[in-house]
Amino acid sequence: MALLKVKFNQKKRVKLAQGLWLMNWFSVFAGILVFSMGLFLKIELRKRSEVMDNSESHFVPNSLILMGILSCAFNGFAGKICYDSLDPAKFAKWKPLLKPYLALCFLFNILLFFVALICFLMRGSLENTLAQGLKNGMKFYRDTDTPGRCFMKKTIDMLQIEFKCCGNSGFKDWFEIQWISNRYLDFSSKEVKDRIKSNVDGRYLVDGVPFSCCNPSSPRPCIQYQVTNNSAHYSYDYQTEELNLWRRGCREALLHYYSSMMSSMGAVVLLVWLFEMSVMVGLRLLHTSLESIANPEDPECESEGWVLENSLKDTFKSALENLKKIGKFNQVEAGAEGAEGEEGGKTPAITTVS
C-alpha cells in the first residue's frame, strides 16, 4: 500500500505546482539566511581566534555556509521544475532527472538535520578549545616586545572588558602566571628578588590582576594588587568585595556567548529543515501525480500521487534485499576472479613416452 496516497485532478496539480514554486523560492531565501548565519559565526570566531586552541570550532560555520549554498542551488532548480511542470512539453525533459534529484534532496536533508544537531552538540568541544586557548593567551600576555605575540595583551584586555570577565575560570588564574613583563621590573629591588627566588621557575608571581579585570561599577577605586591581602587595604575583604573585580571567568563568558549563538542558529536550521522536508514531499507528490496520468493526451484526467510506492516496512525490506543482492554480486565477481587466477597459475603436466 502506497504511503500518503493523494488523488489529484488538473486543478489540484496546478495549485500544487504553483505552491511548490513559491515555497522553493522561500527556501532559496532560507538558504541565504543559513549562509549568512554561517558567515557571521565564522567572523565572530575569527575575531577571537587568538584565544582558541584549534580550528575545530570552524566546522559549524563552514557547514552552515555549505548548506546555505546547496539550499539555494537545490531549491532554485526545484523552482524551475515546478514552473515547467505546468507545461507537459517542458516537463518531459525533467522526468529522467527527477528520481536522482529527489534522492539528492533526501541526502541533503539528512546533512541539514545533522548540521542542526551539531550546532547544539558543539559545546563540549568549544569549551576545551577555549580553555586551552585562553591558558596560552594569558601566558603570552607579558610578551609585548615579542614578534607574533605583542598583540596578545591588547586582545586579552579587550576581551575581559567586553565580556566583563577575568582570567580563564576566575581572577585567581592570574596569580599562577607572570603577567608583568621583566621590562617593567626593578631587579635591584629586594622585594622583586625575593619573589623571583621564592618561585621554583624563577617567575615574578603576585596576587594581582591586569586593570581590565576591574569592574567600573565598583563604588571604590579598583584594588588590583594584593587582592587577597585584607590588611593592605582599609575596610576591605576580598571575599565579600564582589564589585571590585569581575568574578566570572572568560571561558564561561565566551562559552555562553557562542553556545547561545549556535543554539539559536541550530533552532533556525531545524525550522529550515522542516520546511525543506515539506517541499521535498510536495515535489514527490507532484512527480508521482504527473507520472501516473493514465492518458497523457488528456491533462485534465485524474491521477494519484504518493510519497512511497509501498509502505515503510515494505520499502525497508526492499532496500535490504537490494543491498544483499549487490553484496552477493560482488562476492560472485570476486570468486570468479580468484578462480581465473588459480587456473592461470596452474602449469600443464608434461608426460614423456619412452
PDB file of C-alpha atoms in Angstrom, residues 48-342:
ATOM      1  CA  ARG A  48      38.907  35.680  18.926  1.00  0.00           C
ATOM      2  CA  SER A  49      40.934  33.007  17.171  1.00  0.00           C
ATOM      3  CA  GLU A  50      43.966  34.029  19.297  1.00  0.00           C
ATOM      4  CA  VAL A  51      42.287  32.593  22.400  1.00  0.00           C
ATOM      5  CA  MET A  52      41.162  29.367  20.711  1.00  0.00           C
ATOM      6  CA  ASP A  53      43.423  26.359  20.614  1.00  0.00           C
ATOM      7  CA  ASN A  54      42.416  24.806  17.269  1.00  0.00           C
ATOM      8  CA  SER A  55      40.283  25.246  14.168  1.00  0.00           C
ATOM      9  CA  GLU A  56      37.693  22.549  15.009  1.00  0.00           C
ATOM     10  CA  SER A  57      35.251  25.241  16.115  1.00  0.00           C
ATOM     11  CA  HIS A  58      35.059  26.435  12.487  1.00  0.00           C
ATOM     12  CA  PHE A  59      33.348  23.184  11.467  1.00  0.00           C
ATOM     13  CA  VAL A  60      29.925  24.611  12.353  1.00  0.00           C
ATOM     14  CA  PRO A  61      30.181  27.881  10.360  1.00  0.00           C
ATOM     15  CA  ASN A  62      31.760  26.085   7.404  1.00  0.00           C
ATOM     16  CA  SER A  63      28.908  23.553   7.432  1.00  0.00           C
ATOM     17  CA  LEU A  64      26.303  26.313   7.613  1.00  0.00           C
ATOM     18  CA  ILE A  65      27.904  28.138   4.681  1.00  0.00           C
ATOM     19  CA  LEU A  66      27.968  24.932   2.605  1.00  0.00           C
ATOM     20  CA  MET A  67      24.353  24.053   3.483  1.00  0.00           C
ATOM     21  CA  GLY A  68      23.247  27.581   2.588  1.00  0.00           C
ATOM     22  CA  ILE A  69      24.860  27.377  -0.849  1.00  0.00           C
ATOM     23  CA  LEU A  70      23.425  23.897  -1.505  1.00  0.00           C
ATOM     24  CA  SER A  71      19.971  25.022  -0.366  1.00  0.00           C
ATOM     25  CA  CYS A  72      19.974  27.925  -2.820  1.00  0.00           C
ATOM     26  CA  ALA A  73      21.113  25.637  -5.659  1.00  0.00           C
ATOM     27  CA  PHE A  74      18.677  22.767  -4.928  1.00  0.00           C
ATOM     28  CA  ASN A  75      15.647  24.979  -4.384  1.00  0.00           C
ATOM     29  CA  GLY A  76      16.373  27.193  -7.368  1.00  0.00           C
ATOM     30  CA  PHE A  77      16.499  24.075  -9.541  1.00  0.00           C
ATOM     31  CA  ALA A  78      13.293  22.689  -7.950  1.00  0.00           C
ATOM     32  CA  GLY A  79      11.547  26.013  -8.579  1.00  0.00           C
ATOM     33  CA  LYS A  80      12.365  25.711 -12.280  1.00  0.00           C
ATOM     34  CA  ILE A  81      10.997  22.126 -12.354  1.00  0.00           C
ATOM     35  CA  CYS A  82       7.738  23.199 -10.664  1.00  0.00           C
ATOM     36  CA  TYR A  83       7.326  26.086 -13.090  1.00  0.00           C
ATOM     37  CA  ASP A  84       7.891  23.814 -16.115  1.00  0.00           C
ATOM     38  CA  SER A  85       5.522  21.171 -14.747  1.00  0.00           C
ATOM     39  CA  LEU A  86       2.615  23.426 -15.767  1.00  0.00           C
ATOM     40  CA  ASP A  87       3.554  22.736 -19.400  1.00  0.00           C
ATOM     41  CA  PRO A  88       3.685  18.971 -20.276  1.00  0.00           C
ATOM     42  CA  ALA A  89       6.090  19.602 -23.161  1.00  0.00           C
ATOM     43  CA  LYS A  90       8.598  21.403 -20.923  1.00  0.00           C
ATOM     44  CA  PHE A  91       8.160  18.950 -18.047  1.00  0.00           C
ATOM     45  CA  ALA A  92       9.023  15.958 -20.266  1.00  0.00           C
ATOM     46  CA  LYS A  93      12.738  16.878 -20.297  1.00  0.00           C
ATOM     47  CA  TRP A  94      12.877  16.831 -16.454  1.00  0.00           C
ATOM     48  CA  LYS A  95      11.260  13.400 -15.979  1.00  0.00           C
ATOM     49  CA  PRO A  96      14.507  11.326 -16.207  1.00  0.00           C
ATOM     50  CA  LEU A  97      16.208  13.653 -13.674  1.00  0.00           C
ATOM     51  CA  LEU A  98      13.512  13.757 -11.024  1.00  0.00           C
ATOM     52  CA  LYS A  99      14.270  10.475  -9.229  1.00  0.00           C
ATOM     53  CA  PRO A 100      18.040  11.166  -8.881  1.00  0.00           C
ATOM     54  CA  TYR A 101      17.238  14.735  -7.874  1.00  0.00           C
ATOM     55  CA  LEU A 102      14.819  13.599  -5.138  1.00  0.00           C
ATOM     56  CA  ALA A 103      17.455  11.137  -3.879  1.00  0.00           C
ATOM     57  CA  LEU A 104      19.964  14.016  -3.655  1.00  0.00           C
ATOM     58  CA  CYS A 105      17.349  16.125  -1.853  1.00  0.00           C
ATOM     59  CA  PHE A 106      16.894  13.322   0.682  1.00  0.00           C
ATOM     60  CA  LEU A 107      20.663  13.188   1.334  1.00  0.00           C
ATOM     61  CA  PHE A 108      20.778  16.987   1.574  1.00  0.00           C
ATOM     62  CA  ASN A 109      18.031  16.981   4.217  1.00  0.00           C
ATOM     63  CA  ILE A 110      19.870  14.328   6.240  1.00  0.00           C
ATOM     64  CA  LEU A 111      23.001  16.517   6.184  1.00  0.00           C
ATOM     65  CA  LEU A 112      20.964  19.607   7.105  1.00  0.00           C
ATOM     66  CA  PHE A 113      19.477  17.798  10.118  1.00  0.00           C
ATOM     67  CA  PHE A 114      22.978  16.634  11.124  1.00  0.00           C
ATOM     68  CA  VAL A 115      24.296  20.229  10.957  1.00  0.00           C
ATOM     69  CA  ALA A 116      21.391  21.413  13.137  1.00  0.00           C
ATOM     70  CA  LEU A 117      22.282  18.781  15.764  1.00  0.00           C
ATOM     71  CA  ILE A 118      25.965  19.737  15.627  1.00  0.00           C
ATOM     72  CA  CYS A 119      25.000  23.332  16.476  1.00  0.00           C
ATOM     73  CA  PHE A 120      23.569  22.031  19.777  1.00  0.00           C
ATOM     74  CA  LEU A 121      26.323  19.478  20.497  1.00  0.00           C
ATOM     75  CA  MET A 122      29.481  21.571  19.941  1.00  0.00           C
ATOM     76  CA  ARG A 123      29.515  22.975  23.495  1.00  0.00           C
ATOM     77  CA  GLY A 124      31.949  20.375  24.920  1.00  0.00           C
ATOM     78  CA  SER A 125      34.458  20.728  22.098  1.00  0.00           C
ATOM     79  CA  LEU A 126      34.207  24.515  22.220  1.00  0.00           C
ATOM     80  CA  GLU A 127      34.817  24.547  25.983  1.00  0.00           C
ATOM     81  CA  ASN A 128      38.065  22.563  25.626  1.00  0.00           C
ATOM     82  CA  THR A 129      39.186  24.809  22.772  1.00  0.00           C
ATOM     83  CA  LEU A 130      38.572  27.962  24.802  1.00  0.00           C
ATOM     84  CA  ALA A 131      40.136  26.568  27.988  1.00  0.00           C
ATOM     85  CA  GLN A 132      43.458  25.754  26.297  1.00  0.00           C
ATOM     86  CA  GLY A 133      43.430  28.837  24.081  1.00  0.00           C
ATOM     87  CA  LEU A 134      42.837  31.242  26.983  1.00  0.00           C
ATOM     88  CA  LYS A 135      45.517  29.487  29.049  1.00  0.00           C
ATOM     89  CA  ASN A 136      48.080  30.003  26.274  1.00  0.00           C
ATOM     90  CA  GLY A 137      46.914  33.577  25.667  1.00  0.00           C
ATOM     91  CA  MET A 138      47.366  34.509  29.314  1.00  0.00           C
ATOM     92  CA  LYS A 139      50.918  33.077  29.264  1.00  0.00           C
ATOM     93  CA  PHE A 140      51.801  35.390  26.383  1.00  0.00           C
ATOM     94  CA  TYR A 141      50.153  38.456  27.974  1.00  0.00           C
ATOM     95  CA  ARG A 142      53.503  39.876  29.111  1.00  0.00           C
ATOM     96  CA  ASP A 143      55.289  39.351  25.752  1.00  0.00           C
ATOM     97  CA  THR A 144      54.607  42.860  24.448  1.00  0.00           C
ATOM     98  CA  ASP A 145      58.066  43.005  22.810  1.00  0.00           C
ATOM     99  CA  THR A 146      57.960  39.557  21.195  1.00  0.00           C
ATOM    100  CA  PRO A 147      57.078  39.495  17.473  1.00  0.00           C
ATOM    101  CA  GLY A 148      53.921  37.485  16.868  1.00  0.00           C
ATOM    102  CA  ARG A 149      52.774  37.898  20.485  1.00  0.00           C
ATOM    103  CA  CYS A 150      52.850  41.643  21.007  1.00  0.00           C
ATOM    104  CA  PHE A 151      49.107  41.896  20.266  1.00  0.00           C
ATOM    105  CA  MET A 152      48.096  39.393  22.949  1.00  0.00           C
ATOM    106  CA  LYS A 153      47.945  41.903  25.813  1.00  0.00           C
ATOM    107  CA  LYS A 154      45.514  44.107  23.915  1.00  0.00           C
ATOM    108  CA  THR A 155      43.441  41.059  22.848  1.00  0.00           C
ATOM    109  CA  ILE A 156      43.087  39.762  26.414  1.00  0.00           C
ATOM    110  CA  ASP A 157      42.372  43.228  27.856  1.00  0.00           C
ATOM    111  CA  MET A 158      39.673  43.973  25.266  1.00  0.00           C
ATOM    112  CA  LEU A 159      38.181  40.518  25.812  1.00  0.00           C
ATOM    113  CA  GLN A 160      37.942  40.995  29.604  1.00  0.00           C
ATOM    114  CA  ILE A 161      36.445  44.468  29.228  1.00  0.00           C
ATOM    115  CA  GLU A 162      33.912  43.468  26.554  1.00  0.00           C
ATOM    116  CA  PHE A 163      32.703  40.274  28.227  1.00  0.00           C
ATOM    117  CA  LYS A 164      33.093  41.520  31.820  1.00  0.00           C
ATOM    118  CA  CYS A 165      35.247  38.570  32.800  1.00  0.00           C
ATOM    119  CA  CYS A 166      38.637  37.893  34.354  1.00  0.00           C
ATOM    120  CA  GLY A 167      41.094  35.053  33.799  1.00  0.00           C
ATOM    121  CA  ASN A 168      40.314  31.631  32.396  1.00  0.00           C
ATOM    122  CA  SER A 169      37.992  30.256  35.067  1.00  0.00           C
ATOM    123  CA  GLY A 170      38.344  33.199  37.514  1.00  0.00           C
ATOM    124  CA  PHE A 171      40.572  36.096  38.591  1.00  0.00           C
ATOM    125  CA  LYS A 172      42.851  33.807  40.652  1.00  0.00           C
ATOM    126  CA  ASP A 173      44.218  32.336  37.403  1.00  0.00           C
ATOM    127  CA  TRP A 174      46.368  35.467  37.083  1.00  0.00           C
ATOM    128  CA  PHE A 175      48.077  34.596  40.375  1.00  0.00           C
ATOM    129  CA  GLU A 176      49.607  31.473  38.790  1.00  0.00           C
ATOM    130  CA  ILE A 177      51.378  33.146  35.857  1.00  0.00           C
ATOM    131  CA  GLN A 178      53.815  36.008  35.456  1.00  0.00           C
ATOM    132  CA  TRP A 179      51.750  38.555  33.543  1.00  0.00           C
ATOM    133  CA  ILE A 180      54.086  41.522  34.219  1.00  0.00           C
ATOM    134  CA  SER A 181      56.943  41.802  31.705  1.00  0.00           C
ATOM    135  CA  ASN A 182      60.530  41.716  33.035  1.00  0.00           C
ATOM    136  CA  ARG A 183      60.998  45.023  31.232  1.00  0.00           C
ATOM    137  CA  TYR A 184      58.930  46.739  33.943  1.00  0.00           C
ATOM    138  CA  LEU A 185      60.528  45.050  36.947  1.00  0.00           C
ATOM    139  CA  ASP A 186      63.248  46.646  39.055  1.00  0.00           C
ATOM    140  CA  PHE A 187      65.651  43.740  39.629  1.00  0.00           C
ATOM    141  CA  SER A 188      67.639  45.815  42.105  1.00  0.00           C
ATOM    142  CA  SER A 189      64.600  45.843  44.413  1.00  0.00           C
ATOM    143  CA  LYS A 190      64.738  43.348  47.308  1.00  0.00           C
ATOM    144  CA  GLU A 191      61.011  42.622  47.010  1.00  0.00           C
ATOM    145  CA  VAL A 192      61.350  41.665  43.331  1.00  0.00           C
ATOM    146  CA  LYS A 193      64.408  39.493  44.021  1.00  0.00           C
ATOM    147  CA  ASP A 194      62.671  37.717  46.910  1.00  0.00           C
ATOM    148  CA  ARG A 195      59.574  36.983  44.848  1.00  0.00           C
ATOM    149  CA  ILE A 196      61.604  35.549  41.978  1.00  0.00           C
ATOM    150  CA  LYS A 197      63.759  33.440  44.322  1.00  0.00           C
ATOM    151  CA  SER A 198      60.715  32.108  46.164  1.00  0.00           C
ATOM    152  CA  ASN A 199      59.380  30.639  42.928  1.00  0.00           C
ATOM    153  CA  VAL A 200      60.835  27.373  41.583  1.00  0.00           C
ATOM    154  CA  ASP A 201      60.541  28.523  37.949  1.00  0.00           C
ATOM    155  CA  GLY A 202      62.045  31.916  38.690  1.00  0.00           C
ATOM    156  CA  ARG A 203      58.854  33.790  37.809  1.00  0.00           C
ATOM    157  CA  TYR A 204      57.553  37.007  39.317  1.00  0.00           C
ATOM    158  CA  LEU A 205      54.155  35.995  40.703  1.00  0.00           C
ATOM    159  CA  VAL A 206      51.824  38.393  42.508  1.00  0.00           C
ATOM    160  CA  ASP A 207      48.305  38.245  43.873  1.00  0.00           C
ATOM    161  CA  GLY A 208      47.280  40.897  41.365  1.00  0.00           C
ATOM    162  CA  VAL A 209      45.394  41.129  38.086  1.00  0.00           C
ATOM    163  CA  PRO A 210      45.501  43.343  34.958  1.00  0.00           C
ATOM    164  CA  PHE A 211      43.476  46.567  35.008  1.00  0.00           C
ATOM    165  CA  SER A 212      40.955  45.077  32.553  1.00  0.00           C
ATOM    166  CA  CYS A 213      39.641  42.843  35.360  1.00  0.00           C
ATOM    167  CA  CYS A 214      38.371  45.878  37.258  1.00  0.00           C
ATOM    168  CA  ASN A 215      34.637  46.454  37.487  1.00  0.00           C
ATOM    169  CA  PRO A 216      33.884  50.126  36.720  1.00  0.00           C
ATOM    170  CA  SER A 217      30.653  49.813  38.721  1.00  0.00           C
ATOM    171  CA  SER A 218      32.625  49.327  41.944  1.00  0.00           C
ATOM    172  CA  PRO A 219      31.929  52.122  44.464  1.00  0.00           C
ATOM    173  CA  ARG A 220      35.597  52.241  45.495  1.00  0.00           C
ATOM    174  CA  PRO A 221      38.761  52.594  43.365  1.00  0.00           C
ATOM    175  CA  CYS A 222      39.757  49.238  41.920  1.00  0.00           C
ATOM    176  CA  ILE A 223      42.062  47.080  44.002  1.00  0.00           C
ATOM    177  CA  GLN A 224      44.075  45.040  41.534  1.00  0.00           C
ATOM    178  CA  TYR A 225      47.270  44.448  43.558  1.00  0.00           C
ATOM    179  CA  GLN A 226      47.467  42.483  46.799  1.00  0.00           C
ATOM    180  CA  VAL A 227      43.948  41.357  46.074  1.00  0.00           C
ATOM    181  CA  THR A 228      43.909  38.661  48.768  1.00  0.00           C
ATOM    182  CA  ASN A 229      45.684  40.763  51.429  1.00  0.00           C
ATOM    183  CA  ASN A 230      42.883  42.292  53.504  1.00  0.00           C
ATOM    184  CA  SER A 231      45.311  44.152  55.808  1.00  0.00           C
ATOM    185  CA  ALA A 232      46.858  46.027  52.867  1.00  0.00           C
ATOM    186  CA  HIS A 233      43.639  47.970  52.247  1.00  0.00           C
ATOM    187  CA  TYR A 234      41.295  49.883  54.501  1.00  0.00           C
ATOM    188  CA  SER A 235      37.895  48.315  55.186  1.00  0.00           C
ATOM    189  CA  TYR A 236      38.472  45.534  52.691  1.00  0.00           C
ATOM    190  CA  ASP A 237      37.596  41.845  52.484  1.00  0.00           C
ATOM    191  CA  TYR A 238      38.346  40.290  49.115  1.00  0.00           C
ATOM    192  CA  GLN A 239      35.798  37.502  49.659  1.00  0.00           C
ATOM    193  CA  THR A 240      32.901  39.949  50.039  1.00  0.00           C
ATOM    194  CA  GLU A 241      34.054  42.680  47.618  1.00  0.00           C
ATOM    195  CA  GLU A 242      32.150  41.233  44.668  1.00  0.00           C
ATOM    196  CA  LEU A 243      32.051  44.518  42.770  1.00  0.00           C
ATOM    197  CA  ASN A 244      35.797  45.094  42.847  1.00  0.00           C
ATOM    198  CA  LEU A 245      36.802  42.587  40.105  1.00  0.00           C
ATOM    199  CA  TRP A 246      34.865  40.571  37.554  1.00  0.00           C
ATOM    200  CA  ARG A 247      34.194  37.203  39.175  1.00  0.00           C
ATOM    201  CA  ARG A 248      33.208  35.298  36.064  1.00  0.00           C
ATOM    202  CA  GLY A 249      35.951  33.584  34.053  1.00  0.00           C
ATOM    203  CA  CYS A 250      36.336  34.419  30.359  1.00  0.00           C
ATOM    204  CA  ARG A 251      35.935  30.761  29.356  1.00  0.00           C
ATOM    205  CA  GLU A 252      32.450  30.707  30.863  1.00  0.00           C
ATOM    206  CA  ALA A 253      31.572  34.078  29.324  1.00  0.00           C
ATOM    207  CA  LEU A 254      32.746  33.131  25.827  1.00  0.00           C
ATOM    208  CA  LEU A 255      31.204  29.671  26.065  1.00  0.00           C
ATOM    209  CA  HIS A 256      27.834  31.176  26.987  1.00  0.00           C
ATOM    210  CA  TYR A 257      28.111  33.721  24.158  1.00  0.00           C
ATOM    211  CA  TYR A 258      28.975  31.196  21.427  1.00  0.00           C
ATOM    212  CA  SER A 259      26.722  28.421  22.763  1.00  0.00           C
ATOM    213  CA  SER A 260      23.705  30.748  22.811  1.00  0.00           C
ATOM    214  CA  MET A 261      24.516  31.860  19.285  1.00  0.00           C
ATOM    215  CA  MET A 262      24.929  28.289  17.997  1.00  0.00           C
ATOM    216  CA  SER A 263      21.751  27.107  19.759  1.00  0.00           C
ATOM    217  CA  SER A 264      19.750  29.907  18.132  1.00  0.00           C
ATOM    218  CA  MET A 265      21.253  29.047  14.761  1.00  0.00           C
ATOM    219  CA  GLY A 266      20.515  25.347  15.336  1.00  0.00           C
ATOM    220  CA  ALA A 267      16.843  26.179  16.012  1.00  0.00           C
ATOM    221  CA  VAL A 268      16.664  28.223  12.787  1.00  0.00           C
ATOM    222  CA  VAL A 269      18.313  25.403  10.798  1.00  0.00           C
ATOM    223  CA  LEU A 270      15.782  22.917  12.238  1.00  0.00           C
ATOM    224  CA  LEU A 271      12.927  25.144  11.029  1.00  0.00           C
ATOM    225  CA  VAL A 272      14.565  25.370   7.609  1.00  0.00           C
ATOM    226  CA  TRP A 273      14.939  21.566   7.623  1.00  0.00           C
ATOM    227  CA  LEU A 274      11.222  21.104   8.335  1.00  0.00           C
ATOM    228  CA  PHE A 275      10.381  23.497   5.513  1.00  0.00           C
ATOM    229  CA  GLU A 276      12.774  21.677   3.157  1.00  0.00           C
ATOM    230  CA  MET A 277      11.204  18.325   4.071  1.00  0.00           C
ATOM    231  CA  SER A 278       7.724  19.622   3.262  1.00  0.00           C
ATOM    232  CA  VAL A 279       8.999  20.937  -0.091  1.00  0.00           C
ATOM    233  CA  MET A 280      10.595  17.568  -0.873  1.00  0.00           C
ATOM    234  CA  VAL A 281       7.381  15.694   0.000  1.00  0.00           C
ATOM    235  CA  GLY A 282       5.343  18.090  -2.153  1.00  0.00           C
ATOM    236  CA  LEU A 283       7.747  17.669  -5.058  1.00  0.00           C
ATOM    237  CA  ARG A 284       7.487  13.885  -4.751  1.00  0.00           C
ATOM    238  CA  LEU A 285       3.674  14.097  -4.819  1.00  0.00           C
ATOM    239  CA  LEU A 286       3.812  16.319  -7.892  1.00  0.00           C
ATOM    240  CA  HIS A 287       6.255  13.961  -9.613  1.00  0.00           C
ATOM    241  CA  THR A 288       4.175  10.810  -8.992  1.00  0.00           C
ATOM    242  CA  SER A 289       0.864  12.513  -9.798  1.00  0.00           C
ATOM    243  CA  LEU A 290       2.177  13.611 -13.192  1.00  0.00           C
ATOM    244  CA  GLU A 291       3.739  10.219 -13.941  1.00  0.00           C
ATOM    245  CA  SER A 292       0.569   8.307 -13.049  1.00  0.00           C
ATOM    246  CA  ILE A 293      -1.651  10.176 -15.546  1.00  0.00           C
ATOM    247  CA  ALA A 294      -3.340   7.366 -17.485  1.00  0.00           C
ATOM    248  CA  ASN A 295      -3.807   9.381 -20.679  1.00  0.00           C
ATOM    249  CA  PRO A 296      -1.030  11.937 -21.292  1.00  0.00           C
ATOM    250  CA  GLU A 297      -3.054  13.434 -24.123  1.00  0.00           C
ATOM    251  CA  ASP A 298      -5.804  14.313 -21.653  1.00  0.00           C
ATOM    252  CA  PRO A 299      -4.130  16.503 -18.992  1.00  0.00           C
ATOM    253  CA  GLU A 300      -7.431  17.104 -17.205  1.00  0.00           C
ATOM    254  CA  CYS A 301      -7.851  13.459 -16.154  1.00  0.00           C
ATOM    255  CA  GLU A 302      -7.433  12.409 -12.543  1.00  0.00           C
ATOM    256  CA  SER A 303      -4.247  10.814 -11.199  1.00  0.00           C
ATOM    257  CA  GLU A 304      -2.777   9.605  -7.943  1.00  0.00           C
ATOM    258  CA  GLY A 305       0.330  10.841  -6.170  1.00  0.00           C
ATOM    259  CA  TRP A 306       2.257   9.252  -3.305  1.00  0.00           C
ATOM    260  CA  VAL A 307       5.419   9.681  -1.286  1.00  0.00           C
ATOM    261  CA  LEU A 308       6.407   5.991  -1.251  1.00  0.00           C
ATOM    262  CA  GLU A 309       5.028   3.421  -3.664  1.00  0.00           C
ATOM    263  CA  ASN A 310       4.901   0.842  -0.832  1.00  0.00           C
ATOM    264  CA  SER A 311       4.600   1.080   2.936  1.00  0.00           C
ATOM    265  CA  LEU A 312       7.611   1.970   5.075  1.00  0.00           C
ATOM    266  CA  LYS A 313       8.056  -1.667   6.120  1.00  0.00           C
ATOM    267  CA  ASP A 314       7.951  -2.973   2.547  1.00  0.00           C
ATOM    268  CA  THR A 315      10.251  -0.204   1.303  1.00  0.00           C
ATOM    269  CA  PHE A 316      12.773  -1.001   4.031  1.00  0.00           C
ATOM    270  CA  LYS A 317      12.660  -4.715   3.205  1.00  0.00           C
ATOM    271  CA  SER A 318      13.113  -3.984  -0.487  1.00  0.00           C
ATOM    272  CA  ALA A 319      16.113  -1.762   0.238  1.00  0.00           C
ATOM    273  CA  LEU A 320      17.725  -4.506   2.378  1.00  0.00           C
ATOM    274  CA  GLU A 321      17.164  -7.098  -0.338  1.00  0.00           C
ATOM    275  CA  ASN A 322      18.766  -4.844  -2.935  1.00  0.00           C
ATOM    276  CA  LEU A 323      21.769  -4.338  -0.671  1.00  0.00           C
ATOM    277  CA  LYS A 324      22.081  -8.108  -0.179  1.00  0.00           C
ATOM    278  CA  LYS A 325      21.917  -8.670  -3.934  1.00  0.00           C
ATOM    279  CA  ILE A 326      24.677  -6.143  -4.503  1.00  0.00           C
ATOM    280  CA  GLY A 327      26.785  -7.867  -1.820  1.00  0.00           C
ATOM    281  CA  LYS A 328      26.260 -11.309  -3.351  1.00  0.00           C
ATOM    282  CA  PHE A 329      27.052  -9.982  -6.819  1.00  0.00           C
ATOM    283  CA  ASN A 330      30.351  -8.568  -5.569  1.00  0.00           C
ATOM    284  CA  GLN A 331      31.206 -11.881  -3.864  1.00  0.00           C
ATOM    285  CA  VAL A 332      30.466 -13.840  -7.066  1.00  0.00           C
ATOM    286  CA  GLU A 333      32.668 -11.492  -9.090  1.00  0.00           C
ATOM    287  CA  ALA A 334      35.488 -11.791  -6.531  1.00  0.00           C
ATOM    288  CA  GLY A 335      35.166 -15.605  -6.531  1.00  0.00           C
ATOM    289  CA  ALA A 336      35.236 -15.728 -10.336  1.00  0.00           C
ATOM    290  CA  GLU A 337      38.367 -13.574 -10.462  1.00  0.00           C
ATOM    291  CA  GLY A 338      40.039 -15.860  -7.871  1.00  0.00           C
ATOM    292  CA  ALA A 339      39.156 -18.987  -9.888  1.00  0.00           C
ATOM    293  CA  GLU A 340      40.573 -17.453 -13.058  1.00  0.00           C
ATOM    294  CA  GLY A 341      43.762 -16.607 -11.191  1.00  0.00           C
ATOM    295  CA  GLU A 342      44.119 -20.189  -9.931  1.00  0.00           C
TER     296      GLU A 342
END
